[in-house]
Amino acid sequence: MNHEDNGGAVMYDLPMTNLHEALAQIDKANARLARNNIADRFTYDLDPYTREETNALGITTAQQRVRLTLSAPRIGFDGWVFVARLVEEEAGYVTFCAPGQNLDGWSRPDTPHCDYCGKFRRRAKLYVLRHTDTGEIKQVGASCITLFLGVKVAGLWTLEYDLDEHLPALGGEEWGEPATRGDRTLHKLDTIALALAFSNGGRGYISRARARDREIPATADTIAAAVWGLAYIRDGEVRRELEDGAAEARRIRTEQPELIDAVLASASTVDAASDYGMNLRTLLAGDYVSAKSVGIAASLVAVYARHQQHEAERATIAPGFVAPKGTKVTDLDATVTVSRIIDGHYGAKTLLVLRTTGGNQLVKWFATGLRDFEPGQRVRILRATVKDHETFRGQDQTVVTRAKLEDLEPAA
């Protein structure tokens, strides 16, 4: 957070995610005023805006921020209002004007005198007061305030109130900046370009679930590191990989806009009624994607890559079936094209669609339970029984049962 004096009121410029805590602190200050029997309160105006930033890799992001203009209550007695305080520094006195006040008509004197006692001596703190009726201005030492006004004034702490000092828990590299970057956003076109760059065109996209299983970085986390975490990367090799990926993303954004358009268009292949489909459409309807939703938007490159692979395979799938119904097949090499978990009333099943290596024909198996196979994985069908012949979306499929598979190599 940063702030500045804005014509007497203090203007704080802070991330929108910090606004709730800032307002809570102002409420606490107002509660303290109430306990001091002071009728006036801190008041504020809010001006939300979007700030775009470009990181070290040339990636532009947007952050939702707000300008909070704070005015403090008027503290005084019998027409005298506290306008400012003077604080002693090594080379003289620094003036701090109370929020909502100004020093119009006052010239700073050369000496730290007190207009009440008339003494000239060093003072840790002086106050400037103005009379609301006459406009007269007085400079009074802190120790003489009670004598000058004739009463002990409560609420002088408001003259020194600084919202910055009351939000120490928010942390971040710059005071008040959220360390989680939860308020940051990334343009959807940059999101797609980065996802393509860091996943080999979508073919190597790593979901968070797969990342946990294999203890490797998820593509979304790699994007976040390149966009928001580069300053914290100390490993030179990792930093270079992020920089190279970002450079490739810039090239894709500049030279291959049609590729990004094709990826965006692939969202139409996702079931619009599913949560994932609705989330995708919601995100892509705007220009920017929040940091917490980058993973959802980035996953579209995997949808695109699978669709491209599926279309390429469709062109080479041979018609016909592997074997007649009721017969057995053995030692048949194939590649997994579909691996999907299907929940049912009697437990989960795994739908596997395999493409035979020699004849380019499709084999479908509803395997009982959860089977750990991934698209692209090469397997050998050691044995299976042909249950049925089906045609799905114009492609012949040999449905088998009681199959036993052997891994030949992990998925690419």
XYZ file of N, CA, C and O in Angstrom, residues 24 31 60 75 104 141 269 289 302 305 350 352 354-355 372 407:
64
model
N -11.982 -2.462 8.317
C -12.110 -2.971 9.682
C -11.274 -2.141 10.652
O -11.700 -1.865 11.783
N -14.576 3.258 16.749
C -15.046 2.746 18.039
C -14.260 3.382 19.179
O -14.811 3.666 20.261
N 1.961 -8.777 -19.248
C 1.118 -7.758 -18.647
C -0.010 -8.404 -17.852
O -0.714 -9.277 -18.361
N -10.728 17.632 15.805
C -10.482 17.592 17.242
C -10.210 19.010 17.727
O -9.373 19.726 17.150
N -3.515 26.535 5.178
C -3.652 27.786 4.432
C -3.599 28.977 5.391
O -4.260 28.983 6.443
N 2.977 24.248 22.212
C 3.711 23.063 22.616
C 2.793 22.011 23.206
O 1.758 22.336 23.810
N -16.280 -27.762 -27.629
C -16.318 -29.222 -27.587
C -16.561 -29.751 -26.175
O -16.743 -30.946 -25.981
N -8.417 -13.089 -16.526
C -8.660 -14.263 -15.700
C -7.940 -14.047 -14.377
O -6.764 -13.669 -14.359
N -5.215 -28.392 -23.139
C -5.261 -29.861 -23.140
C -6.488 -30.339 -23.898
O -6.435 -31.346 -24.622
N -5.572 -29.949 -27.513
C -4.612 -30.970 -27.968
C -5.291 -32.319 -28.141
O -5.035 -33.035 -29.126
N -13.766 -48.091 -15.205
C -12.842 -47.339 -16.059
C -13.151 -47.669 -17.516
O -13.099 -48.836 -17.913
N -11.969 -47.688 -21.112
C -10.743 -47.640 -21.898
C -11.074 -47.852 -23.367
O -11.814 -48.781 -23.726
N -8.884 -48.323 -26.841
C -7.526 -48.585 -27.293
C -7.501 -48.705 -28.810
O -8.464 -49.188 -29.429
N -6.403 -48.297 -29.377
C -6.217 -48.368 -30.827
C -5.140 -49.402 -31.111
O -4.012 -49.288 -30.631
N -5.266 -47.563 -13.749
C -4.303 -46.468 -13.918
C -3.695 -46.491 -15.312
O -2.577 -46.940 -15.530
N 1.453 -53.282 -19.257
C 2.115 -52.032 -19.682
C 3.304 -52.365 -20.551
O 4.119 -53.210 -20.237
